[in-house]
Each structure stands twice: as structure tokens, then as C-alpha cells.
Short mmCIF file of N, CA, C and O in Angstrom, two decimals:
data_model
loop_
_atom_site.label_atom_id
_atom_site.label_comp_id
_atom_site.label_asym_id
_atom_site.label_seq_id
_atom_site.Cartn_x
_atom_site.Cartn_y
_atom_site.Cartn_z
N SER A 111 184.82 164.25 94.81
CA SER A 111 183.96 163.09 94.84
C SER A 111 182.50 163.46 94.61
O SER A 111 181.72 162.64 94.18
N ASP A 112 182.13 164.70 94.90
CA ASP A 112 180.75 165.13 94.64
C ASP A 112 180.46 165.17 93.15
O ASP A 112 179.33 164.92 92.73
N ASP A 113 181.48 165.48 92.33
CA ASP A 113 181.28 165.54 90.89
C ASP A 113 180.94 164.16 90.34
O ASP A 113 180.09 164.03 89.47
N ASN A 114 181.62 163.13 90.89
CA ASN A 114 181.34 161.77 90.42
C ASN A 114 179.92 161.36 90.74
O ASN A 114 179.25 160.74 89.94
N VAL A 115 179.46 161.67 91.94
CA VAL A 115 178.10 161.30 92.35
C VAL A 115 177.08 162.08 91.55
O VAL A 115 176.10 161.54 91.08
N ALA A 116 177.35 163.37 91.35
CA ALA A 116 176.39 164.21 90.65
C ALA A 116 176.25 163.79 89.19
O ALA A 116 175.18 163.91 88.61
N GLY A 117 177.31 163.28 88.58
CA GLY A 117 177.26 162.89 87.19
C GLY A 117 176.59 161.55 86.95
O GLY A 117 176.19 161.24 85.85
N SER A 118 176.46 160.75 87.96
CA SER A 118 175.88 159.43 87.80
C SER A 118 174.36 159.48 87.92
O SER A 118 173.78 160.49 88.31
N SER A 119 173.72 158.36 87.58
CA SER A 119 172.26 158.31 87.73
C SER A 119 171.88 158.36 89.21
O SER A 119 170.84 158.90 89.56
N ARG A 120 172.73 157.80 90.05
CA ARG A 120 172.46 157.88 91.49
C ARG A 120 172.50 159.33 91.95
O ARG A 120 171.70 159.76 92.76
N GLY A 121 173.49 160.09 91.41
CA GLY A 121 173.61 161.49 91.78
C GLY A 121 172.39 162.27 91.35
O GLY A 121 171.90 163.15 92.08
N THR A 122 171.86 161.98 90.19
CA THR A 122 170.65 162.65 89.70
C THR A 122 169.48 162.32 90.61
O THR A 122 168.69 163.20 90.98
N GLU A 123 169.36 161.03 90.99
CA GLU A 123 168.28 160.62 91.91
C GLU A 123 168.41 161.34 93.24
O GLU A 123 167.43 161.82 93.79
N LEU A 124 169.63 161.41 93.76
CA LEU A 124 169.84 162.06 95.06
C LEU A 124 169.50 163.54 94.99
O LEU A 124 168.86 164.09 95.89
N LYS A 125 169.93 164.21 93.93
CA LYS A 125 169.67 165.64 93.80
C LYS A 125 168.18 165.91 93.72
O LYS A 125 167.67 166.77 94.42
N SER A 126 167.47 165.11 92.91
CA SER A 126 166.02 165.34 92.81
C SER A 126 165.33 165.00 94.12
O SER A 126 164.38 165.67 94.52
N LEU A 127 165.82 163.99 94.83
CA LEU A 127 165.25 163.64 96.12
C LEU A 127 165.45 164.78 97.12
O LEU A 127 164.52 165.18 97.82
N MET A 128 166.65 165.34 97.14
CA MET A 128 166.93 166.44 98.08
C MET A 128 166.10 167.67 97.71
O MET A 128 165.57 168.36 98.58
N ASP A 129 165.97 167.95 96.42
CA ASP A 129 165.18 169.11 95.98
C ASP A 129 163.72 168.95 96.38
O ASP A 129 163.09 169.87 96.89
N ASN A 130 163.18 167.75 96.17
CA ASN A 130 161.77 167.52 96.49
C ASN A 130 161.51 167.54 97.98
O ASN A 130 160.52 168.11 98.44
N LYS A 131 162.38 166.92 98.77
CA LYS A 131 162.14 166.82 100.21
C LYS A 131 162.44 168.13 100.94
O LYS A 131 161.83 168.43 101.93
N ALA A 132 163.42 168.89 100.45
CA ALA A 132 163.86 170.07 101.19
C ALA A 132 163.24 171.36 100.65
O ALA A 132 163.71 172.43 100.95
N GLY A 133 162.22 171.27 99.85
CA GLY A 133 161.52 172.47 99.44
C GLY A 133 161.97 173.03 98.11
O GLY A 133 161.58 174.12 97.75
N GLY A 134 162.80 172.31 97.38
CA GLY A 134 163.18 172.75 96.04
C GLY A 134 164.53 173.43 96.03
O GLY A 134 164.94 174.05 97.00
N ALA A 135 165.21 173.32 94.90
CA ALA A 135 166.55 173.90 94.77
C ALA A 135 166.48 175.41 94.62
O ALA A 135 167.44 176.09 94.87
N SER A 136 165.31 175.95 94.22
CA SER A 136 165.22 177.38 94.00
C SER A 136 165.26 178.17 95.30
O SER A 136 165.58 179.34 95.30
N ASN A 137 164.96 177.54 96.43
CA ASN A 137 164.95 178.24 97.70
C ASN A 137 165.84 177.50 98.70
O ASN A 137 165.35 176.68 99.47
N PRO A 138 167.14 177.78 98.73
CA PRO A 138 168.04 177.04 99.62
C PRO A 138 167.83 177.35 101.09
O PRO A 138 168.30 176.63 101.95
N ASN A 139 167.11 178.43 101.44
CA ASN A 139 166.87 178.78 102.84
C ASN A 139 165.66 178.07 103.42
O ASN A 139 165.35 178.23 104.58
N THR A 140 164.96 177.30 102.63
CA THR A 140 163.79 176.56 103.12
C THR A 140 164.28 175.24 103.69
O THR A 140 165.00 174.50 103.02
N TYR A 141 163.90 174.94 104.91
CA TYR A 141 164.30 173.70 105.55
C TYR A 141 163.10 172.79 105.68
O TYR A 141 161.99 173.23 105.96
N ALA A 142 163.35 171.50 105.50
CA ALA A 142 162.28 170.51 105.64
C ALA A 142 162.09 170.21 107.11
O ALA A 142 163.02 170.32 107.92
N PRO A 143 160.89 169.81 107.51
CA PRO A 143 160.68 169.36 108.89
C PRO A 143 161.59 168.17 109.20
O PRO A 143 162.01 167.46 108.30
N VAL A 144 161.86 167.95 110.49
CA VAL A 144 162.79 166.90 110.93
C VAL A 144 162.35 165.53 110.41
O VAL A 144 163.17 164.74 109.97
N VAL A 145 161.07 165.23 110.46
CA VAL A 145 160.58 163.92 110.01
C VAL A 145 160.93 163.71 108.54
O VAL A 145 161.39 162.65 108.14
N GLU A 146 160.73 164.75 107.72
CA GLU A 146 161.04 164.62 106.30
C GLU A 146 162.54 164.47 106.08
O GLU A 146 162.96 163.75 105.18
N VAL A 147 163.35 165.14 106.90
CA VAL A 147 164.81 165.02 106.76
C VAL A 147 165.23 163.59 107.07
O VAL A 147 166.05 163.00 106.37
N ASP A 148 164.65 163.00 108.13
CA ASP A 148 164.98 161.61 108.47
C ASP A 148 164.65 160.67 107.32
O ASP A 148 165.44 159.81 106.96
N THR A 149 163.46 160.84 106.75
CA THR A 149 163.09 159.96 105.64
C THR A 149 163.95 160.25 104.42
O THR A 149 164.25 159.35 103.65
N MET A 150 164.36 161.52 104.25
CA MET A 150 165.22 161.86 103.13
C MET A 150 166.55 161.10 103.25
O MET A 150 167.03 160.53 102.28
N TRP A 151 167.13 161.08 104.46
CA TRP A 151 168.39 160.37 104.65
C TRP A 151 168.22 158.88 104.43
O TRP A 151 169.07 158.22 103.85
N GLU A 152 167.09 158.32 104.88
CA GLU A 152 166.84 156.90 104.65
C GLU A 152 166.75 156.61 103.15
O GLU A 152 167.31 155.64 102.66
N ASP A 153 166.03 157.49 102.42
CA ASP A 153 165.91 157.32 100.97
C ASP A 153 167.27 157.44 100.29
O ASP A 153 167.59 156.68 99.37
N MET A 154 168.09 158.39 100.75
CA MET A 154 169.41 158.57 100.16
C MET A 154 170.28 157.33 100.40
O MET A 154 170.99 156.88 99.51
N LEU A 155 170.21 156.77 101.60
CA LEU A 155 170.98 155.57 101.89
C LEU A 155 170.54 154.41 101.02
O LEU A 155 171.36 153.61 100.55
N LYS A 156 169.23 154.29 100.78
CA LYS A 156 168.74 153.22 99.91
C LYS A 156 169.29 153.38 98.51
O LYS A 156 169.72 152.42 97.88
N ILE A 157 169.30 154.60 98.00
CA ILE A 157 169.81 154.85 96.65
C ILE A 157 171.30 154.53 96.57
O ILE A 157 171.77 153.87 95.65
N LEU A 158 172.07 154.96 97.57
CA LEU A 158 173.51 154.75 97.55
C LEU A 158 173.90 153.29 97.76
O LEU A 158 174.93 152.84 97.29
N SER A 159 173.07 152.55 98.51
CA SER A 159 173.43 151.17 98.81
C SER A 159 173.02 150.20 97.72
O SER A 159 173.35 149.02 97.79
N ARG A 160 172.29 150.65 96.72
CA ARG A 160 171.92 149.75 95.62
C ARG A 160 173.16 149.30 94.90
O ARG A 160 174.07 150.08 94.63
N SER A 161 173.18 148.02 94.57
CA SER A 161 174.33 147.53 93.79
C SER A 161 174.09 147.86 92.33
O SER A 161 172.95 147.87 91.87
N PRO A 162 175.14 148.14 91.61
CA PRO A 162 174.98 148.48 90.19
C PRO A 162 174.41 147.30 89.43
O PRO A 162 174.62 146.15 89.81
N PRO A 163 173.69 147.53 88.35
CA PRO A 163 173.10 146.42 87.60
C PRO A 163 174.19 145.54 87.01
O PRO A 163 175.24 146.02 86.57
N LYS A 164 173.92 144.26 87.00
CA LYS A 164 174.89 143.31 86.47
C LYS A 164 174.54 143.02 85.02
O LYS A 164 173.44 142.56 84.73
N ASP A 165 175.47 143.32 84.15
CA ASP A 165 175.23 143.14 82.73
C ASP A 165 175.41 141.69 82.29
O ASP A 165 174.83 141.27 81.31
N ARG A 166 176.22 140.96 83.01
CA ARG A 166 176.49 139.61 82.57
C ARG A 166 176.25 138.61 83.70
O ARG A 166 176.35 138.95 84.88
N LYS A 167 175.97 137.40 83.31
CA LYS A 167 175.79 136.33 84.28
C LYS A 167 177.15 135.77 84.67
O LYS A 167 178.10 135.82 83.89
N LYS A 168 177.22 135.21 85.87
CA LYS A 168 178.46 134.57 86.29
C LYS A 168 178.65 133.30 85.46
O LYS A 168 177.70 132.58 85.20
N PRO A 169 179.89 133.03 85.08
CA PRO A 169 180.11 131.79 84.32
C PRO A 169 179.87 130.59 85.22
O PRO A 169 180.16 130.62 86.42
N GLU A 170 179.29 129.56 84.65
CA GLU A 170 179.04 128.35 85.45
C GLU A 170 180.36 127.67 85.74
O GLU A 170 181.25 127.60 84.89
N ARG A 171 180.47 127.17 86.97
CA ARG A 171 181.70 126.50 87.37
C ARG A 171 181.70 125.08 86.82
O ARG A 171 180.70 124.39 86.87
N LYS A 172 182.83 124.70 86.31
CA LYS A 172 182.98 123.34 85.82
C LYS A 172 183.29 122.45 87.02
O LYS A 172 184.24 122.70 87.76
N THR A 173 182.47 121.44 87.22
CA THR A 173 182.69 120.52 88.32
C THR A 173 183.34 119.26 87.77
O THR A 173 182.81 118.64 86.85
N ASP A 174 184.47 118.92 88.34
CA ASP A 174 185.17 117.73 87.89
C ASP A 174 184.54 116.49 88.52
O ASP A 174 184.24 116.48 89.72
N LEU A 175 184.37 115.46 87.71
CA LEU A 175 183.90 114.17 88.21
C LEU A 175 185.01 113.16 87.99
O LEU A 175 185.61 113.09 86.91
N HIS A 176 185.31 112.41 89.03
CA HIS A 176 186.37 111.40 88.97
C HIS A 176 185.78 110.07 89.38
O HIS A 176 184.98 110.00 90.32
N THR A 177 186.18 109.01 88.71
CA THR A 177 185.68 107.67 89.01
C THR A 177 186.79 106.85 89.63
O THR A 177 187.91 106.76 89.09
N CYS A 178 186.48 106.23 90.76
CA CYS A 178 187.44 105.36 91.44
C CYS A 178 187.57 104.07 90.62
O CYS A 178 186.56 103.42 90.32
N LYS A 179 188.79 103.68 90.27
CA LYS A 179 189.02 102.47 89.49
C LYS A 179 188.83 101.20 90.32
O LYS A 179 188.61 100.12 89.78
N GLU A 180 188.90 101.34 91.64
CA GLU A 180 188.76 100.18 92.53
C GLU A 180 187.30 99.76 92.68
O GLU A 180 186.97 98.59 92.60
N CYS A 181 186.42 100.75 92.93
CA CYS A 181 185.02 100.42 93.24
C CYS A 181 184.00 101.06 92.29
O CYS A 181 182.82 100.77 92.37
N GLY A 182 184.45 101.95 91.42
CA GLY A 182 183.55 102.58 90.47
C GLY A 182 182.79 103.78 91.03
O GLY A 182 181.95 104.36 90.33
N LYS A 183 183.06 104.15 92.25
CA LYS A 183 182.36 105.29 92.84
C LYS A 183 182.75 106.57 92.11
O LYS A 183 183.92 106.81 91.83
N VAL A 184 181.74 107.41 91.80
CA VAL A 184 181.99 108.68 91.15
C VAL A 184 182.15 109.75 92.22
O VAL A 184 181.27 109.92 93.07
N ILE A 185 183.27 110.44 92.19
CA ILE A 185 183.59 111.45 93.19
C ILE A 185 183.58 112.81 92.53
O ILE A 185 184.22 113.02 91.51
N LYS A 186 182.85 113.73 93.13
CA LYS A 186 182.70 115.09 92.59
C LYS A 186 183.71 115.99 93.31
O LYS A 186 183.82 115.96 94.53
N GLY A 187 184.41 116.82 92.54
CA GLY A 187 185.32 117.79 93.15
C GLY A 187 186.74 117.61 92.65
O GLY A 187 187.01 117.04 91.59
N HIS A 188 187.67 118.10 93.44
CA HIS A 188 189.09 118.09 93.10
C HIS A 188 189.62 116.66 93.15
O HIS A 188 189.11 115.81 93.87
N ILE A 189 190.68 116.40 92.40
CA ILE A 189 191.30 115.08 92.34
C ILE A 189 191.77 114.61 93.72
O ILE A 189 191.81 113.42 94.01
N SER A 190 192.08 115.56 94.61
CA SER A 190 192.54 115.20 95.95
C SER A 190 191.43 114.49 96.74
O SER A 190 191.73 113.68 97.62
N VAL A 191 190.18 114.75 96.42
CA VAL A 191 189.07 114.06 97.10
C VAL A 191 189.09 112.58 96.72
O VAL A 191 188.87 111.70 97.55
N LEU A 192 189.37 112.29 95.45
CA LEU A 192 189.49 110.89 95.01
C LEU A 192 190.68 110.22 95.69
O LEU A 192 190.57 109.08 96.16
N ARG A 193 191.80 110.93 95.78
CA ARG A 193 192.98 110.35 96.46
C ARG A 193 192.67 110.03 97.92
O ARG A 193 193.07 108.98 98.44
N ARG A 194 191.96 110.94 98.58
CA ARG A 194 191.59 110.72 99.98
C ARG A 194 190.68 109.49 100.11
O ARG A 194 190.81 108.68 101.02
N HIS A 195 189.74 109.33 99.16
CA HIS A 195 188.85 108.17 99.14
C HIS A 195 189.65 106.88 99.01
O HIS A 195 189.43 105.92 99.76
N ILE A 196 190.58 106.86 98.07
CA ILE A 196 191.39 105.65 97.84
C ILE A 196 192.21 105.33 99.07
O ILE A 196 192.27 104.17 99.51
N ASP A 197 192.84 106.34 99.66
CA ASP A 197 193.65 106.11 100.86
C ASP A 197 192.81 105.58 102.02
O ASP A 197 193.21 104.65 102.72
N ALA A 198 191.66 106.16 102.24
CA ALA A 198 190.84 105.79 103.40
C ALA A 198 190.10 104.48 103.20
O ALA A 198 190.09 103.63 104.08
N VAL A 199 189.50 104.28 102.03
CA VAL A 199 188.63 103.12 101.82
C VAL A 199 189.41 101.90 101.35
O VAL A 199 189.21 100.80 101.87
N HIS A 200 190.27 102.06 100.37
CA HIS A 200 190.90 100.90 99.75
C HIS A 200 192.27 100.58 100.35
O HIS A 200 192.62 99.41 100.49
N ARG A 201 193.03 101.58 100.69
CA ARG A 201 194.36 101.33 101.26
C ARG A 201 194.32 101.27 102.78
O ARG A 201 195.30 100.93 103.42
N LYS A 202 193.18 101.61 103.36
CA LYS A 202 192.95 101.57 104.81
C LYS A 202 193.97 102.40 105.60
O LYS A 202 194.35 102.04 106.71
N LEU A 203 194.41 103.52 105.01
CA LEU A 203 195.36 104.39 105.70
C LEU A 203 194.62 105.19 106.77
O LEU A 203 193.52 105.69 106.55
N ARG A 204 195.24 105.31 107.91
CA ARG A 204 194.68 106.08 109.03
C ARG A 204 195.78 106.98 109.57
O ARG A 204 196.41 106.69 110.59
N PRO A 205 196.05 108.11 108.89
CA PRO A 205 197.19 108.96 109.28
C PRO A 205 196.92 109.93 110.43
O PRO A 205 197.79 110.72 110.77
N PHE A 206 195.73 109.88 111.04
CA PHE A 206 195.40 110.82 112.11
C PHE A 206 195.15 110.07 113.42
O PHE A 206 194.03 109.69 113.72
N PRO A 207 196.19 109.88 114.24
CA PRO A 207 196.02 109.16 115.50
C PRO A 207 195.40 110.06 116.58
O PRO A 207 195.64 111.27 116.62
N CYS A 208 194.62 109.46 117.46
CA CYS A 208 194.07 110.18 118.60
C CYS A 208 195.21 110.55 119.53
O CYS A 208 196.15 109.78 119.73
N ARG A 209 195.11 111.73 120.13
CA ARG A 209 196.17 112.19 121.03
C ARG A 209 196.05 111.59 122.42
O ARG A 209 196.94 111.74 123.24
N TYR A 210 194.95 110.86 122.69
CA TYR A 210 194.71 110.35 124.04
C TYR A 210 194.65 108.82 124.12
O TYR A 210 194.77 108.26 125.19
N CYS A 211 194.41 108.15 122.99
CA CYS A 211 194.35 106.69 123.00
C CYS A 211 194.97 106.15 121.72
O CYS A 211 195.59 106.90 120.96
N ASP A 212 194.80 104.85 121.45
CA ASP A 212 195.46 104.22 120.31
C ASP A 212 194.64 104.22 119.02
O ASP A 212 195.07 103.63 118.03
N MET A 213 193.50 104.87 119.01
CA MET A 213 192.68 104.87 117.79
C MET A 213 193.31 105.76 116.72
O MET A 213 193.98 106.73 117.02
N LYS A 214 193.06 105.37 115.45
CA LYS A 214 193.56 106.13 114.31
C LYS A 214 192.40 106.40 113.37
O LYS A 214 191.47 105.59 113.28
N PHE A 215 192.50 107.51 112.61
CA PHE A 215 191.40 107.94 111.76
C PHE A 215 191.91 108.33 110.38
O PHE A 215 193.06 108.74 110.22
N SER A 216 191.03 108.20 109.39
CA SER A 216 191.40 108.53 108.01
C SER A 216 191.33 110.03 107.75
O SER A 216 191.96 110.52 106.81
N GLY A 217 190.59 110.75 108.55
CA GLY A 217 190.48 112.20 108.38
C GLY A 217 190.58 112.92 109.72
O GLY A 217 190.28 112.36 110.78
N ILE A 218 190.96 114.17 109.66
CA ILE A 218 191.13 114.94 110.89
C ILE A 218 189.77 115.21 111.55
O ILE A 218 189.68 115.31 112.77
N GLY A 219 188.73 115.30 110.74
CA GLY A 219 187.40 115.53 111.30
C GLY A 219 186.93 114.38 112.18
O GLY A 219 186.35 114.59 113.25
N GLY A 220 187.20 113.17 111.74
CA GLY A 220 186.85 112.00 112.54
C GLY A 220 187.62 111.97 113.85
O GLY A 220 187.07 111.65 114.91
N ARG A 221 188.90 112.32 113.78
CA ARG A 221 189.70 112.36 115.00
C ARG A 221 189.20 113.42 115.97
O ARG A 221 189.07 113.17 117.16
N ARG A 222 188.88 114.60 115.45
CA ARG A 222 188.38 115.68 116.32
C ARG A 222 187.06 115.29 116.99
O ARG A 222 186.88 115.54 118.18
N SER A 223 186.17 114.70 116.21
CA SER A 223 184.88 114.27 116.78
C SER A 223 185.11 113.24 117.88
O SER A 223 184.51 113.33 118.96
N HIS A 224 185.97 112.25 117.61
CA HIS A 224 186.27 111.22 118.61
C HIS A 224 186.84 111.83 119.88
O HIS A 224 186.39 111.53 120.98
N GLU A 225 187.82 112.72 119.72
CA GLU A 225 188.45 113.33 120.90
C GLU A 225 187.45 114.14 121.70
O GLU A 225 187.45 114.10 122.93
N PHE A 226 186.58 114.84 121.02
CA PHE A 226 185.59 115.65 121.74
C PHE A 226 184.57 114.76 122.44
O PHE A 226 184.29 114.94 123.63
N ILE A 227 184.01 113.80 121.71
CA ILE A 227 182.95 112.98 122.28
C ILE A 227 183.47 112.06 123.37
O ILE A 227 182.92 111.98 124.46
N VAL A 228 184.56 111.35 123.08
CA VAL A 228 185.04 110.34 124.02
C VAL A 228 185.87 110.96 125.15
O VAL A 228 185.60 110.74 126.32
N HIS A 229 186.85 111.75 124.80
CA HIS A 229 187.79 112.22 125.81
C HIS A 229 187.34 113.48 126.54
O HIS A 229 187.56 113.61 127.74
N ALA A 230 186.72 114.42 125.86
CA ALA A 230 186.25 115.63 126.52
C ALA A 230 185.09 115.31 127.45
O ALA A 230 184.97 115.89 128.53
N MET A 231 184.24 114.38 127.04
CA MET A 231 183.11 114.01 127.90
C MET A 231 183.60 113.29 129.16
O MET A 231 183.06 113.49 130.23
N LYS A 232 184.64 112.48 129.05
CA LYS A 232 185.21 111.82 130.22
C LYS A 232 185.73 112.83 131.22
O LYS A 232 185.53 112.72 132.42
N GLU A 233 186.42 113.87 130.69
CA GLU A 233 186.97 114.91 131.58
C GLU A 233 185.86 115.69 132.26
O GLU A 233 185.99 116.07 133.41
N ASN A 234 184.76 115.93 131.56
CA ASN A 234 183.65 116.68 132.14
C ASN A 234 182.92 115.88 133.21
O ASN A 234 182.35 116.45 134.13
N LYS A 235 182.93 114.54 133.12
CA LYS A 235 182.24 113.70 134.10
C LYS A 235 183.03 113.57 135.40
O LYS A 235 182.48 113.27 136.42
N LYS A 236 184.35 113.84 135.32
CA LYS A 236 185.18 113.69 136.53
C LYS A 236 184.91 114.77 137.53
O LYS A 236 184.47 115.79 137.40
#
């Protein structure tokens, strides 16, 4: 694995950094002061943690737009979002009943909010 690092531009940067901070490659018995060694390790970590340059841009995501035939509302996202809109608004479907009372909701988020606000607060007041 050292060969891979040494062959890359990061490896070249690291080698020159170590040579400069530790007194040069010509004298391997020369040790840098502790403060310089600490900064050397910080510099090495910065070099290694750099992300490689990105040659290409990310492709733009295509966002689907759907129009409700009932009311003309334009819905952004997956077709299932339009289906949920039609079920909740136009067909008045409420497939998520509260576990504690007779209320029903078109989405699970509404049911969870209701259960927390109405029923959990009642239990906390007792």
C-alpha cells in the first residue's frame, strides 16, 4: 500500500512534507522537535483527507410534474404523490385510524401527530 501512496500526487506531497519537516531525506537520523512532528501529522492528515478532484458535474435530476385532473393542482415528485393527493382530497379516503379514538386520517403523519398531541398529553396530565 505504500507503493500506491508514493506513486500518487498525494504520496509526493507527503514525502516532501516529511523530508522538509524531519530535517531532509539525506539524514534519516535527524529528528524533528515534537511540535514540528505534531504539525507534520496534522498536515499529512489534511493531505490524505482531501477528496480527489471531480472531473464531471453530477447530472441534474429530472423532476416529474403531475397535474391533478380533478382540481388542476400541479404535484411535483413521484406519481404516488399524485395518487395520495387524489385519495385524500377528492376521494376523502382516511385509511389511518387513531388507535385511541374514532378519528381517521389520510396520512400516517397526521395520525401520529394527533395521537401524540391529544392522547399522550392526556396521559401526561393524569
